[in-house]
Tab-separated table of C-alpha atoms and ligand atoms in Angstrom:
chain	number	residue	atom	x	y	z
Y	1	UNK	CA	0.000	0.000	0.000
Y	2	UNK	CA	1.179	3.459	-0.735
Y	3	UNK	CA	0.016	6.852	0.314
Y	4	UNK	CA	-0.438	9.656	-2.139
Y	5	UNK	CA	2.879	11.283	-1.485
Y	6	UNK	CA	4.745	8.096	-2.409
Y	7	UNK	CA	2.761	7.295	-5.484
Y	8	UNK	CA	3.861	5.068	-8.299
Y	9	UNK	CA	7.108	5.898	-10.029
Y	10	UNK	CA	6.957	7.914	-13.209
Y	11	UNK	CA	3.816	9.703	-12.106
Y	12	UNK	CA	3.785	13.093	-10.472
Y	13	UNK	CA	2.543	13.091	-6.916
Y	14	UNK	CA	-0.572	14.687	-5.590
Y	15	UNK	CA	1.593	16.890	-3.413
Y	16	UNK	CA	3.193	18.340	-6.563
Y	17	UNK	CA	-0.105	18.834	-8.231
Y	18	UNK	CA	-1.813	20.593	-5.365
Y	19	UNK	CA	1.174	22.688	-4.296
Y	20	UNK	CA	0.301	26.345	-4.155
Y	21	UNK	CA	-3.424	25.779	-4.329
Y	22	UNK	CA	-5.730	27.494	-1.955
Y	23	UNK	CA	-7.081	25.367	0.844
Y	24	UNK	CA	-10.705	26.003	-0.094
Y	25	UNK	CA	-10.133	24.885	-3.671
Y	26	UNK	CA	-13.451	23.917	-5.249
Y	27	UNK	CA	-14.023	20.862	-7.401
Y	28	UNK	CA	-15.273	21.350	-10.986
Y	29	UNK	CA	-18.982	21.399	-11.800
Y	30	UNK	CA	-20.832	18.079	-12.016
Y	31	UNK	CA	-20.885	17.995	-15.819
Y	32	UNK	CA	-17.232	19.013	-16.060
Y	33	UNK	CA	-16.279	16.219	-13.673
Y	34	UNK	CA	-18.267	13.623	-15.619
Y	35	UNK	CA	-16.648	14.917	-18.821
Y	36	UNK	CA	-13.149	14.647	-17.396
Y	37	UNK	CA	-13.759	11.125	-16.088
Y	38	UNK	CA	-15.148	9.980	-19.450
Y	39	UNK	CA	-12.140	11.510	-21.250
Y	40	UNK	CA	-9.680	9.275	-19.402
Y	41	UNK	CA	-9.725	5.758	-20.871
Y	42	UNK	CA	-9.710	3.064	-18.160
Y	43	UNK	CA	-10.695	-0.113	-19.942
Y	44	UNK	CA	-10.167	-3.430	-18.242
Y	45	UNK	CA	-10.135	-6.547	-20.351
Y	46	UNK	CA	-8.956	-10.134	-20.109
Y	47	UNK	CA	-7.384	-9.464	-23.522
Y	48	UNK	CA	-4.049	-7.700	-22.786
Y	49	UNK	CA	-4.405	-5.845	-26.088
Y	50	UNK	CA	-7.326	-3.829	-24.703
Y	51	UNK	CA	-6.426	-3.725	-21.005
Y	52	UNK	CA	-5.416	-0.294	-19.645
Y	53	UNK	CA	-4.172	1.187	-16.389
Y	54	UNK	CA	-6.738	2.978	-14.249
Y	55	UNK	CA	-3.955	5.014	-12.622
Y	56	UNK	CA	-4.679	8.374	-14.324
Y	57	UNK	CA	-8.382	8.130	-13.424
Y	58	UNK	CA	-7.621	7.277	-9.808
Y	59	UNK	CA	-5.157	10.197	-9.652
Y	60	UNK	CA	-7.839	12.595	-10.848
Y	61	UNK	CA	-10.418	11.311	-8.357
Y	62	UNK	CA	-7.837	11.586	-5.576
Y	63	UNK	CA	-7.165	15.209	-6.525
Y	64	UNK	CA	-10.834	16.132	-6.242
Y	65	UNK	CA	-11.242	14.129	-3.019
Y	66	UNK	CA	-8.251	15.926	-1.505
Y	67	UNK	CA	-9.722	19.280	-2.495
Y	68	UNK	CA	-12.831	18.322	-0.505
Y	69	UNK	CA	-10.748	17.396	2.534
Y	70	UNK	CA	-10.626	13.608	2.131
Y	71	UNK	CA	-7.482	11.753	3.218
Y	72	UNK	CA	-6.539	9.715	0.159
Y	73	UNK	CA	-4.774	6.423	-0.112
Y	74	UNK	CA	-3.954	4.843	-3.460
Y	75	UNK	CA	-3.367	1.121	-3.182
Y	76	UNK	CA	-1.723	-0.893	-5.980
Y	77	UNK	CA	-3.672	-4.089	-6.675
Y	78	UNK	CA	-1.332	-7.058	-6.053
Y	79	UNK	CA	-0.197	-8.931	-9.177
Y	80	UNK	CA	-1.916	-6.376	-11.412
Y	81	UNK	CA	0.645	-3.773	-12.522
Y	82	UNK	CA	-0.925	-0.426	-13.373
Y	83	UNK	CA	-4.122	-1.152	-11.413
Y	84	UNK	CA	-5.064	0.760	-8.263
Y	85	UNK	CA	-7.816	1.126	-5.693
Y	86	UNK	CA	-8.534	4.529	-4.188
Y	87	UNK	CA	-9.676	4.830	-0.594
Y	88	UNK	CA	-10.608	8.401	0.317
Y	89	UNK	CA	-11.770	9.057	3.883
Y	90	UNK	CA	-13.478	12.091	5.333
Y	91	UNK	CA	-13.830	12.164	9.104
Y	92	UNK	CA	-12.764	9.664	11.734
Y	93	UNK	CA	-14.203	7.114	14.109
Y	94	UNK	CA	-16.450	4.072	13.965
Y	95	UNK	CA	-19.370	3.322	11.692
Y	96	UNK	CA	-20.035	5.510	8.702
Y	97	UNK	CA	-20.730	4.978	5.051
Y	98	UNK	CA	-18.762	3.802	2.025
Y	99	UNK	CA	-19.731	5.079	-1.414
Y	100	UNK	CA	-18.240	2.534	-3.777
Y	101	UNK	CA	-17.783	2.154	-7.497
Y	102	UNK	CA	-15.461	0.730	-10.114
Y	103	UNK	CA	-13.182	2.920	-12.198
Y	104	UNK	CA	-12.920	0.616	-15.195
Y	105	UNK	CA	-15.134	0.271	-18.251
Y	106	UNK	CA	-15.533	-2.565	-20.709
Y	107	UNK	CA	-13.876	-2.248	-24.154
Y	108	UNK	CA	-15.882	-0.610	-26.938
Y	109	UNK	CA	-16.512	-1.129	-30.631
Y	110	UNK	CA	-15.731	2.220	-32.239
Y	111	UNK	CA	-17.643	1.365	-35.421
Y	112	UNK	CA	-20.873	1.025	-33.460
Y	113	UNK	CA	-20.603	4.400	-31.700
Y	114	UNK	CA	-22.155	7.493	-33.219
Y	115	UNK	CA	-19.969	9.761	-31.078
Y	116	UNK	CA	-16.455	9.606	-29.618
Y	117	UNK	CA	-16.782	7.267	-26.585
Y	118	UNK	CA	-14.253	9.418	-24.710
Y	119	UNK	CA	-15.988	12.719	-25.274
Y	120	UNK	CA	-19.016	13.606	-23.172
Y	121	UNK	CA	-21.773	14.556	-25.595
Y	122	UNK	CA	-24.983	16.167	-24.326
Y	123	UNK	CA	-27.972	15.528	-26.588
Y	124	UNK	CA	-31.718	15.021	-26.059
Y	125	UNK	CA	-31.348	15.383	-22.291
Y	126	UNK	CA	-28.815	12.564	-22.266
Y	127	UNK	CA	-25.091	12.407	-21.587
Y	128	UNK	CA	-23.318	10.049	-23.993
Y	129	UNK	CA	-19.914	8.486	-23.328
Y	130	UNK	CA	-18.210	5.215	-22.381
Y	131	UNK	CA	-18.793	4.676	-18.669
Y	132	UNK	CA	-21.488	7.325	-18.182
Y	133	UNK	CA	-24.032	4.801	-16.872
Y	134	UNK	CA	-21.563	2.120	-15.758
Y	135	UNK	CA	-20.393	3.963	-13.739
Y	136	UNK	CA	-18.133	6.998	-13.791
Y	137	UNK	CA	-20.945	9.553	-13.349
Y	138	UNK	CA	-21.569	8.083	-9.909
Y	139	UNK	CA	-18.210	9.360	-8.627
Y	140	UNK	CA	-18.943	12.895	-9.833
Y	141	UNK	CA	-22.394	12.735	-8.197
Y	142	UNK	CA	-20.915	11.499	-4.914
Y	143	UNK	CA	-18.402	14.338	-4.817
Y	144	UNK	CA	-21.084	16.869	-5.723
Y	145	UNK	CA	-23.221	15.610	-2.824
Y	146	UNK	CA	-20.275	15.925	-0.438
Y	147	UNK	CA	-19.483	19.421	-1.698
Y	148	UNK	CA	-23.088	20.503	-1.106
Y	149	UNK	CA	-23.170	19.129	2.439
Y	150	UNK	CA	-19.790	20.664	3.115
Y	151	UNK	CA	-20.914	24.071	1.795
Y	152	UNK	CA	-23.987	23.896	4.023
Y	153	UNK	CA	-21.739	22.804	6.895
Y	154	UNK	CA	-23.929	19.768	7.612
Y	155	UNK	CA	-21.490	16.929	6.976
Y	156	UNK	CA	-22.042	14.276	9.653
Y	157	UNK	CA	-19.445	13.326	12.218
Y	158	UNK	CA	-19.153	9.732	11.136
Y	159	UNK	CA	-16.613	8.775	8.484
Y	160	UNK	CA	-17.561	9.004	4.843
Y	161	UNK	CA	-15.412	6.901	2.538
Y	162	UNK	CA	-15.179	6.966	-1.229
Y	163	UNK	CA	-13.936	3.658	-2.621
Y	164	UNK	CA	-12.931	3.433	-6.285
Y	165	UNK	CA	-11.843	-0.015	-7.427
Y	166	UNK	CA	-10.002	-1.566	-10.368
Y	167	UNK	CA	-10.931	-4.434	-12.691
Y	168	UNK	CA	-14.566	-4.930	-11.692
Y	169	UNK	CA	-15.431	-5.751	-15.291
Y	170	UNK	CA	-12.888	-8.586	-15.543
Y	171	UNK	CA	-11.872	-10.429	-12.380
Y	172	UNK	CA	-12.828	-8.052	-9.538
Y	173	UNK	CA	-9.166	-8.011	-8.538
Y	174	UNK	CA	-9.590	-4.595	-6.918
Y	175	UNK	CA	-12.443	-5.627	-4.630
Y	176	UNK	CA	-10.827	-8.993	-3.899
Y	177	UNK	CA	-7.659	-7.222	-2.753
Y	178	UNK	CA	-9.505	-5.301	-0.012
Y	179	UNK	CA	-8.544	-6.711	3.377
Y	180	UNK	CA	-9.464	-5.106	6.674
Y	181	UNK	CA	-10.613	-1.870	5.043
Y	182	UNK	CA	-12.582	0.070	4.233
Y	183	UNK	CA	-14.238	-0.437	7.573
Y	184	UNK	CA	-17.652	1.135	7.921
Y	185	UNK	CA	-21.162	0.120	8.931
Y	186	UNK	CA	-22.843	0.631	5.559
Y	187	UNK	CA	-21.964	0.723	1.880
Y	188	UNK	CA	-23.684	1.878	-1.264
Y	189	UNK	CA	-22.453	0.729	-4.676
Y	190	UNK	CA	-23.548	3.064	-7.475
Y	191	UNK	CA	-23.888	0.452	-10.216
Y	192	UNK	CA	-26.668	1.196	-12.724
Y	193	UNK	CA	-29.971	0.214	-11.118
Y	194	UNK	CA	-32.232	2.977	-12.473
Y	195	UNK	CA	-32.394	4.634	-9.009
Y	196	UNK	CA	-33.894	1.506	-7.409
Y	197	UNK	CA	-32.271	-0.151	-4.398
Y	198	UNK	CA	-30.999	-3.722	-4.805
Y	199	UNK	CA	-30.134	-5.906	-1.847
Y	200	UNK	CA	-29.658	-9.301	-3.435
Y	201	UNK	CA	-27.965	-10.963	-6.360
Y	202	UNK	CA	-26.961	-14.457	-7.382
Y	203	UNK	CA	-23.378	-15.664	-7.494
Y	204	UNK	CA	-21.593	-17.278	-10.404
Y	205	UNK	CA	-18.747	-19.646	-11.151
Y	206	UNK	CA	-17.572	-21.476	-14.255
Y	207	UNK	CA	-15.893	-24.825	-14.550
Y	208	UNK	CA	-14.369	-26.901	-17.356
Y	209	UNK	CA	-14.613	-30.673	-17.104
Y	210	UNK	CA	-12.011	-32.421	-19.304
Y	211	UNK	CA	-12.044	-36.162	-19.865
Y	212	UNK	CA	-9.047	-37.995	-21.316
Y	213	UNK	CA	-9.400	-41.550	-22.690
Y	214	UNK	CA	-7.709	-43.410	-25.513
Y	215	UNK	CA	-8.373	-43.260	-29.239
Y	216	UNK	CA	-8.670	-46.320	-31.449
Y	217	UNK	CA	-10.534	-47.704	-34.446
Y	218	UNK	CA	-14.272	-47.492	-33.980
Y	219	UNK	CA	-14.724	-51.110	-35.086
Y	220	UNK	CA	-13.318	-52.384	-31.795
Y	221	UNK	CA	-14.355	-50.405	-28.695
Y	222	UNK	CA	-11.994	-52.489	-26.541
Y	223	UNK	CA	-9.016	-50.817	-28.242
Y	224	UNK	CA	-9.793	-47.414	-26.687
Y	225	UNK	CA	-11.624	-45.528	-23.983
Y	226	UNK	CA	-14.259	-43.112	-25.200
Y	227	UNK	CA	-14.224	-39.694	-23.547
Y	228	UNK	CA	-17.523	-38.899	-25.277
Y	229	UNK	CA	-19.244	-41.910	-23.731
Y	230	UNK	CA	-17.880	-40.733	-20.384
Y	231	UNK	CA	-19.144	-37.196	-20.925
Y	232	UNK	CA	-22.609	-38.603	-21.595
Y	233	UNK	CA	-22.504	-40.051	-18.062
Y	234	UNK	CA	-21.267	-36.717	-16.685
Y	235	UNK	CA	-24.034	-34.760	-18.385
Y	236	UNK	CA	-26.674	-37.120	-17.008
Y	237	UNK	CA	-25.218	-36.684	-13.528
Y	238	UNK	CA	-25.122	-32.877	-13.871
Y	239	UNK	CA	-28.761	-32.726	-14.963
Y	240	UNK	CA	-29.763	-34.914	-11.992
Y	241	UNK	CA	-27.774	-32.628	-9.675
Y	242	UNK	CA	-29.416	-29.548	-11.199
Y	243	UNK	CA	-32.838	-31.013	-10.513
Y	244	UNK	CA	-31.900	-31.680	-6.895
Y	245	UNK	CA	-30.423	-28.182	-6.426
Y	246	UNK	CA	-33.527	-26.561	-7.871
Y	247	UNK	CA	-35.800	-28.691	-5.691
Y	248	UNK	CA	-33.846	-27.860	-2.527
Y	249	UNK	CA	-33.165	-24.135	-3.107
Y	250	UNK	CA	-35.661	-21.496	-4.168
Y	251	UNK	CA	-35.904	-17.765	-3.628
Y	252	UNK	CA	-39.038	-16.091	-4.947
Y	253	UNK	CA	-37.244	-12.719	-4.901
Y	254	UNK	CA	-35.535	-13.573	-8.179
Y	255	UNK	CA	-37.108	-13.598	-11.617
Y	256	UNK	CA	-35.562	-17.052	-12.044
Y	257	UNK	CA	-36.202	-18.252	-8.495
Y	258	UNK	CA	-33.826	-21.248	-8.546
Y	259	UNK	CA	-30.076	-21.766	-8.923
Y	260	UNK	CA	-29.175	-22.385	-12.568
Y	261	UNK	CA	-26.643	-24.775	-14.064
Y	262	UNK	CA	-25.964	-24.319	-17.760
Y	263	UNK	CA	-24.113	-26.779	-19.985
Y	264	UNK	CA	-22.669	-24.105	-22.238
Y	265	UNK	CA	-19.938	-25.571	-24.423
Y	266	UNK	CA	-18.740	-28.987	-25.485
Y	267	UNK	CA	-15.931	-30.150	-27.714
Y	268	UNK	CA	-14.606	-33.641	-28.375
Y	269	UNK	CA	-13.549	-36.193	-30.929
Y	270	UNK	CA	-12.323	-35.831	-34.492
Y	271	UNK	CA	-13.938	-38.482	-36.676
Y	272	UNK	CA	-16.978	-40.781	-36.664
Y	273	UNK	CA	-14.775	-43.838	-37.120
Y	274	UNK	CA	-12.352	-43.104	-34.280
Y	275	UNK	CA	-12.894	-43.566	-30.565
Y	276	UNK	CA	-12.974	-40.133	-28.944
Y	277	UNK	CA	-9.889	-39.600	-26.782
Y	278	UNK	CA	-10.601	-36.148	-25.335
Y	279	UNK	CA	-13.773	-34.269	-24.471
Y	280	UNK	CA	-14.331	-30.957	-22.681
Y	281	UNK	CA	-17.560	-29.592	-21.236
Y	282	UNK	CA	-17.806	-26.030	-19.837
Y	283	UNK	CA	-20.589	-25.118	-17.434
Y	284	UNK	CA	-21.710	-22.103	-15.447
Y	285	UNK	CA	-23.545	-22.327	-12.152
Y	286	UNK	CA	-25.383	-19.415	-10.534
Y	287	UNK	CA	-26.132	-20.026	-6.858
Y	288	UNK	CA	-28.713	-18.264	-4.732
Y	289	UNK	CA	-27.692	-16.340	-1.596
Y	290	UNK	CA	-26.760	-18.823	1.094
Y	291	UNK	CA	-25.156	-21.323	-1.303
Y	292	UNK	CA	-21.356	-21.340	-0.963
Y	293	UNK	CA	-19.309	-21.565	-4.156
Y	294	UNK	CA	-16.517	-23.662	-2.594
Y	295	UNK	CA	-19.006	-26.296	-1.424
Y	296	UNK	CA	-20.778	-26.361	-4.777
Y	297	UNK	CA	-17.512	-26.757	-6.664
Y	298	UNK	CA	-16.437	-29.598	-4.353
Y	299	UNK	CA	-19.799	-31.346	-4.802
Y	300	UNK	CA	-19.618	-30.924	-8.561
Y	301	UNK	CA	-16.184	-32.541	-8.710
Y	302	UNK	CA	-17.159	-35.355	-6.354
Y	303	UNK	CA	-20.276	-36.228	-8.356
Y	304	UNK	CA	-18.430	-36.145	-11.678
Y	305	UNK	CA	-15.694	-38.445	-10.329
Y	306	UNK	CA	-18.280	-40.827	-8.896
Y	307	UNK	CA	-20.200	-41.030	-12.170
Y	308	UNK	CA	-16.984	-42.094	-13.939
Y	309	UNK	CA	-15.621	-44.340	-11.197
Y	310	UNK	CA	-15.431	-47.456	-13.404
Y	311	UNK	CA	-14.741	-45.706	-16.725
Y	312	UNK	CA	-10.960	-45.725	-16.666
Y	313	UNK	CA	-10.992	-42.154	-17.932
Y	314	UNK	CA	-8.688	-39.479	-16.608
Y	315	UNK	CA	-10.605	-36.473	-15.247
Y	316	UNK	CA	-9.308	-32.913	-15.124
Y	317	UNK	CA	-11.134	-29.889	-13.704
Y	318	UNK	CA	-10.334	-26.266	-14.519
Y	319	UNK	CA	-11.890	-23.336	-12.703
Y	320	UNK	CA	-12.600	-21.177	-15.770
Y	321	UNK	CA	-13.845	-18.471	-13.444
Y	322	UNK	CA	-13.122	-18.698	-9.726
Y	323	UNK	CA	-16.454	-17.135	-8.971
Y	324	UNK	CA	-18.279	-14.296	-7.308
Y	325	UNK	CA	-20.410	-15.186	-4.292
Y	326	UNK	CA	-24.114	-14.441	-4.154
Y	327	UNK	CA	-25.041	-11.590	-1.857
Y	328	UNK	CA	-27.933	-10.683	0.364
Y	329	UNK	CA	-28.380	-7.776	2.731
Y	330	UNK	CA	-31.217	-8.372	5.212
Y	331	UNK	CA	-34.504	-6.602	4.469
Y	332	UNK	CA	-34.439	-4.957	7.906
Y	333	UNK	CA	-30.935	-3.458	7.571
Y	334	UNK	CA	-31.062	0.306	8.160
Y	335	UNK	CA	-29.525	1.143	4.783
Y	336	UNK	CA	-32.212	-0.924	3.059
Y	337	UNK	CA	-34.969	0.889	4.921
Y	338	UNK	CA	-33.431	4.329	4.317
Y	339	UNK	CA	-32.896	3.799	0.581
Y	340	UNK	CA	-36.386	2.329	0.191
Y	341	UNK	CA	-37.805	5.475	1.781
Y	342	UNK	CA	-35.637	7.816	-0.293
Y	343	UNK	CA	-36.372	6.096	-3.626
Y	344	UNK	CA	-39.963	5.023	-2.864
Y	345	UNK	CA	-39.078	1.564	-4.205
Y	346	UNK	CA	-38.913	-1.754	-2.364
Y	347	UNK	CA	-35.407	-3.212	-2.496
Y	348	UNK	CA	-35.111	-5.869	-5.187
Y	349	UNK	CA	-32.800	-8.435	-6.729
Y	350	UNK	CA	-30.766	-8.434	-9.943
Y	351	UNK	CA	-29.376	-11.123	-12.207
Y	352	UNK	CA	-25.836	-9.735	-12.466
Y	353	UNK	CA	-22.996	-9.958	-9.955
Y	354	UNK	CA	-21.307	-6.978	-8.286
Y	355	UNK	CA	-18.554	-6.192	-5.793
Y	356	UNK	CA	-21.156	-6.234	-2.995
Y	357	UNK	CA	-20.202	-9.659	-1.560
Y	358	UNK	CA	-16.662	-8.381	-0.934
Y	359	UNK	CA	-17.977	-5.345	0.955
Y	360	UNK	CA	-20.394	-7.601	2.878
Y	361	UNK	CA	-17.405	-9.755	3.805
Y	362	UNK	CA	-15.772	-6.651	5.319
Y	363	UNK	CA	-18.806	-6.315	7.598
Y	364	UNK	CA	-20.850	-3.667	5.796
Y	365	UNK	CA	-24.579	-3.815	5.106
Y	366	UNK	CA	-24.500	-3.091	1.398
Y	367	UNK	CA	-27.043	-1.761	-1.037
Y	368	UNK	CA	-26.648	-1.349	-4.793
Y	369	UNK	CA	-28.231	1.837	-6.056
Y	370	UNK	CA	-27.132	4.014	-8.941
Y	371	UNK	CA	-28.426	6.493	-11.514
Y	372	UNK	CA	-27.661	4.586	-14.716
Y	373	UNK	CA	-29.630	1.851	-16.430
Y	374	UNK	CA	-28.270	-1.636	-16.927
Y	375	UNK	CA	-29.772	-1.639	-20.445
Y	376	UNK	CA	-27.250	1.039	-21.415
Y	377	UNK	CA	-24.272	-0.620	-19.764
Y	378	UNK	CA	-21.782	-2.394	-22.039
Y	379	UNK	CA	-23.594	-1.022	-25.112
Y	380	UNK	CA	-22.509	1.310	-27.940
Y	381	UNK	CA	-23.776	4.878	-27.419
Y	382	UNK	CA	-23.896	4.343	-23.659
Y	383	UNK	CA	-25.624	7.260	-21.972
Y	384	UNK	CA	-27.117	8.439	-18.710
Y	385	UNK	CA	-30.394	10.348	-18.616
Y	386	UNK	CA	-29.844	13.870	-17.246
Y	387	UNK	CA	-33.105	13.607	-15.301
Y	388	UNK	CA	-31.311	11.039	-13.110
Y	389	UNK	CA	-28.594	13.398	-11.904
Y	390	UNK	CA	-30.461	15.603	-9.422
Y	391	UNK	CA	-32.456	12.734	-7.840
Y	392	UNK	CA	-29.239	10.750	-7.307
Y	393	UNK	CA	-27.500	13.762	-5.763
Y	394	UNK	CA	-30.495	14.180	-3.432
Y	395	UNK	CA	-30.480	10.482	-2.499
Y	396	UNK	CA	-26.772	10.694	-1.688
Y	397	UNK	CA	-26.982	13.866	0.404
Y	398	UNK	CA	-29.903	12.461	2.397
Y	399	UNK	CA	-28.331	9.039	2.781
Y	400	UNK	CA	-25.068	10.556	4.044
Y	401	UNK	CA	-27.011	12.726	6.492
Y	402	UNK	CA	-29.288	9.945	7.739
Y	403	UNK	CA	-26.496	7.354	8.127
Y	404	UNK	CA	-24.546	10.007	10.032
Y	405	UNK	CA	-27.341	10.129	12.613
Y	406	UNK	CA	-27.452	6.352	13.213
R	1	ZN	ZN1	-20.563	-1.709	-13.480
């Protein structure tokens, strides 16, 4: 971990940048901040060709946070050069609120965009740009809310923490790297939810099952060991397991109220007259809250091995995606009740995964609530409706105030 004044080599430090500034330096206007954030590319991708550092974006956020009086800490994400988390803290003591978001965007297809993805374009009461909805505008709104409370001199005593993470769109390395802090009572993640509070989502993990047998001429099955025959057994076992899981676990809160297990990809064999030596099946499993990924993965592997016990096939498992746990914040948590009141919507569930389970694991009751729409996320011509900006600022100022009184 590094503090601002010992930031990464090759980059100028915040101390340099703020030297000579007045103490009561103001942050830019909301639209200017959104524009500046959009103008800094911060794509994360599993393809190294597209993957970018989020360092410049984090530096800019830290500058604005410092201008508002936050103590800023920029933490390199282990094993991910060029990737950083920002932890900016205002106030001291126990409890308090974390406003959390990710700094990265997905890659874009320039041919599909009608405007420059890195230029904020205002048209038809919308703000267009890569990351407007998902979710750079949220940071600008958070800082605007803090500035307003600060100007009115009504910032609460309890700590207010801005958390900006790296790599949410790929492997959640930023959120996974958080240990011990931030430490607060509550957290809000400003992912695009159309201004509706979300307190639950499913988890996800992906696994490859690879079977290795022995090829041979199809006319004599004794000459080989068919990986395809074995995979047929595996698929039967997986479908039986799925049925059991869906009978044992239901949650009516979700549109699809059961855990899902999808057989998504299969490859094997090379010719109808040869015994298939190798076969791979890739699956994804989406557990409900309360179902632990490690246990599910262990059960999956045990059942697959058992179904092939007498096959003579070699079995190999690969965790294609280590997984993101499901998350649930209790309906009676204060932050759920407050955000339900402020938005006039009952807290719901979504089908996508977020960084919320990692904040829950740090002990915070976490709600997901942001101004963008998920329909616009990861799409060409991504935009945020301007009619969302003031309501989100109001939600944030009131949430900060009300949490401060708890
Ligand atoms: Zn997002």
